[in-house]
Amino acid sequence: MSFCYVTEHPVEISQSEIEIRHFFKHLISTLCNQKWKIIEQITDWSKTLIHQIQEHVNDQRKLLERVYEQKVSYFDSIRDQFLQRALVFEQQHDTAQMQQLINQCNALKSDIAFLVYNERPITSIQLVTEEQLLQTCIEQKTADKESQTENPNTNLGLVNAEQDTRSSRIDHHDFDSNTSVQEVLIERCPLCYMIFPKSMNIGDRNVHINEHYQDD
């Protein structure tokens, strides 16, 4: 039994109250640790993406410098040729050829390159709460029941087989009391898109994902 002093009068605190307070304190502490772990994962994802973008930027800049040097070298060569021809035309007083040479100069294009914006898939992350996950499972289960009601002659085995092949969503048959929310969420690697085998626990899946960041 413990006592809590309020306005100098001891208030008795039962053992059950102490245990309950301790439980919720531990629960909040666990939530805090999970929060910072997720923040660290988001930060790592951001750093990886920024690193990939910066590498692409550097590659494009190097390519631009190469193209620029090639263009400059080409124009230097053409300029020398035109100057030699212009000298000959002047000595010959050939105004027609000289004008044609000037027109050829004006026809030269000074464009170095163009930028083309290509759409590329980017691995994104999104925070999903347990409530949202459960709601998705409930909605999917309801939709499946309605589908079976509308099509009573549909072979149930065929329906289940088709559902098992849908790797892009969470099958509510796999979501039972023995499956954690995080295990359901991490069905595949967000970086290399490898589908994790069911025998691979959540710790091994996190190790696999973190190895991508270490490789960078």
XYZ file of C-alpha atoms in Angstrom:
216
model
C 0.000 0.000 0.000
C 1.274 3.497 -0.879
C 0.305 6.977 0.200
C -0.038 10.156 -1.836
C 0.098 13.452 0.062
C -2.404 16.091 -1.062
C -2.585 19.284 1.031
C -0.554 17.502 3.731
C -3.180 14.767 4.089
C -2.077 11.280 3.020
C -4.287 9.619 0.405
C -4.076 5.876 0.301
C -3.292 4.363 -3.142
C -4.196 0.742 -3.715
C -1.873 -1.768 -5.336
C -4.275 -2.204 -8.255
C -4.156 1.538 -8.971
C -0.360 1.452 -8.907
C -0.320 -1.453 -11.356
C -2.798 0.252 -13.681
C -0.824 3.500 -13.677
C 2.391 1.586 -14.282
C 0.799 -0.297 -17.179
C -0.362 2.862 -18.953
C 2.957 4.574 -18.293
C 4.718 1.658 -19.953
C 2.180 1.728 -22.809
C 2.795 5.417 -23.496
C 6.551 4.862 -23.289
C 6.239 2.108 -25.899
C 4.212 4.418 -28.142
C 6.892 7.079 -27.817
C 9.613 4.624 -28.811
C 7.568 3.483 -31.797
C 7.021 7.097 -32.827
C 10.733 7.868 -32.875
C 11.487 4.631 -34.686
C 9.000 5.550 -37.426
C 10.452 9.065 -37.594
C 13.882 7.503 -38.091
C 12.542 5.277 -40.880
C 10.904 8.261 -42.606
C 14.136 10.235 -42.306
C 16.172 7.358 -43.748
C 13.741 7.051 -46.657
C 14.010 10.788 -47.274
C 17.813 10.700 -47.229
C 17.876 7.769 -49.633
C 15.524 9.494 -52.059
C 17.452 12.771 -51.882
C 20.708 10.879 -52.461
C 19.261 9.177 -55.545
C 18.011 12.505 -56.908
C 21.359 14.188 -56.287
C 23.191 11.367 -58.068
C 20.893 11.760 -61.072
C 21.435 15.535 -61.041
C 25.207 15.065 -61.016
C 25.026 12.592 -63.909
C 22.931 14.997 -65.977
C 25.311 17.885 -65.274
C 28.307 15.810 -66.359
C 26.458 14.821 -69.525
C 25.617 18.464 -70.225
C 29.267 19.475 -69.850
C 30.287 16.732 -72.283
C 27.715 17.790 -74.859
C 28.746 21.434 -74.455
C 32.429 20.665 -75.071
C 31.546 18.624 -78.151
C 29.385 21.446 -79.529
C 32.090 24.052 -78.924
C 34.701 21.872 -80.621
C 32.376 21.358 -83.586
C 31.675 25.089 -83.988
C 35.384 25.902 -83.707
C 36.092 23.527 -86.582
C 33.250 24.899 -88.742
C 34.350 28.489 -88.017
C 37.892 27.801 -89.258
C 36.529 26.234 -92.432
C 34.204 29.172 -93.079
C 37.015 31.696 -92.531
C 39.214 29.935 -95.066
C 36.414 29.862 -97.628
C 35.543 33.511 -96.950
C 39.142 34.526 -97.617
C 39.061 32.769 -100.986
C 35.733 34.344 -101.959
C 37.000 37.811 -101.043
C 40.105 37.345 -103.157
C 37.886 36.222 -106.029
C 35.395 39.044 -105.381
C 32.687 36.380 -105.490
C 29.858 38.140 -103.677
C 27.337 35.424 -104.487
C 29.402 32.710 -102.823
C 30.145 35.038 -99.932
C 26.434 35.670 -99.379
C 25.749 31.959 -99.535
C 28.435 31.388 -96.911
C 26.840 34.022 -94.661
C 23.479 32.302 -95.084
C 25.050 29.011 -94.041
C 26.361 30.696 -90.895
C 22.905 31.989 -90.061
C 21.458 28.524 -90.618
C 23.654 26.962 -87.951
C 21.689 26.056 -84.828
C 23.040 26.956 -81.417
C 20.769 24.644 -79.410
C 22.831 22.529 -77.049
C 20.145 20.179 -75.724
C 16.606 19.968 -74.412
C 15.163 18.806 -71.115
C 12.577 16.052 -71.238
C 10.611 15.237 -68.094
C 10.187 11.484 -67.753
C 7.704 10.083 -65.282
C 9.326 7.420 -63.119
C 7.815 5.439 -60.248
C 9.077 6.528 -56.853
C 8.788 4.300 -53.812
C 6.680 6.249 -51.346
C 5.803 5.670 -47.723
C 2.547 6.434 -45.984
C 1.618 6.224 -42.331
C -1.261 3.787 -41.742
C -2.851 3.492 -38.316
C -4.178 0.271 -36.878
C -7.698 1.692 -37.066
C -7.321 2.420 -40.779
C -5.983 -1.066 -41.412
C -8.847 -2.704 -39.546
C -11.365 -0.507 -41.382
C -9.857 -1.566 -44.712
C -10.149 -5.220 -43.732
C -13.777 -4.754 -42.655
C -14.682 -2.936 -45.882
C -12.996 -5.632 -47.956
C -14.787 -8.372 -46.054
C -18.129 -6.593 -46.556
C -17.440 -6.135 -50.266
C -16.587 -9.835 -50.626
C -19.809 -10.848 -48.894
C -21.867 -8.536 -51.122
C -20.130 -9.939 -54.181
C -20.941 -13.486 -53.125
C -24.564 -12.488 -52.485
C -24.901 -10.929 -55.942
C -23.304 -13.988 -57.576
C -24.645 -17.023 -55.657
C -23.536 -19.451 -58.389
C -19.892 -18.358 -58.252
C -17.567 -21.131 -57.228
C -16.218 -20.253 -53.786
C -12.926 -22.011 -54.400
C -12.312 -19.956 -57.543
C -13.060 -16.736 -55.685
C -10.600 -17.593 -52.918
C -7.939 -18.511 -55.469
C -8.339 -15.164 -57.210
C -8.152 -13.350 -53.885
C -4.906 -15.106 -52.975
C -3.256 -13.780 -56.147
C -3.968 -10.148 -55.335
C -0.674 -9.110 -53.815
C -1.589 -5.425 -53.937
C -4.099 -5.650 -51.084
C -4.425 -7.308 -47.688
C -6.516 -10.480 -47.676
C -8.812 -10.476 -44.690
C -8.509 -14.268 -44.415
C -4.826 -13.810 -43.480
C -5.592 -11.196 -40.841
C -6.358 -13.152 -37.680
C -5.591 -12.883 -33.991
C -2.109 -14.348 -34.491
C -1.050 -11.735 -37.079
C 0.256 -8.357 -35.938
C -0.659 -5.120 -37.702
C 2.957 -4.460 -38.683
C 3.340 -7.944 -40.224
C 0.288 -7.301 -42.389
C 1.574 -3.882 -43.458
C 5.042 -5.083 -44.480
C 4.038 -7.710 -47.042
C 6.724 -6.638 -49.499
C 9.954 -4.641 -49.492
C 9.147 -0.959 -50.237
C 12.489 -0.552 -52.048
C 13.028 -3.678 -54.184
C 9.340 -4.800 -54.160
C 10.267 -8.348 -53.102
C 7.256 -10.145 -51.615
C 8.263 -11.456 -48.202
C 7.561 -15.163 -47.551
C 5.153 -15.833 -44.704
C 7.910 -17.713 -42.867
C 9.974 -14.497 -42.673
C 9.293 -12.747 -39.361
C 8.970 -8.986 -38.932
C 12.511 -8.628 -37.580
C 14.063 -10.290 -40.627
C 11.911 -8.136 -42.911
C 13.157 -4.960 -41.231
C 16.749 -6.196 -41.540
C 16.191 -6.774 -45.272
C 14.802 -3.245 -45.725
C 17.601 -1.626 -43.709
C 20.222 -3.394 -45.852
C 19.090 -1.256 -48.803
C 19.943 1.908 -46.880
C 23.332 0.493 -45.884
C 24.119 -0.305 -49.537
C 23.580 3.369 -50.441
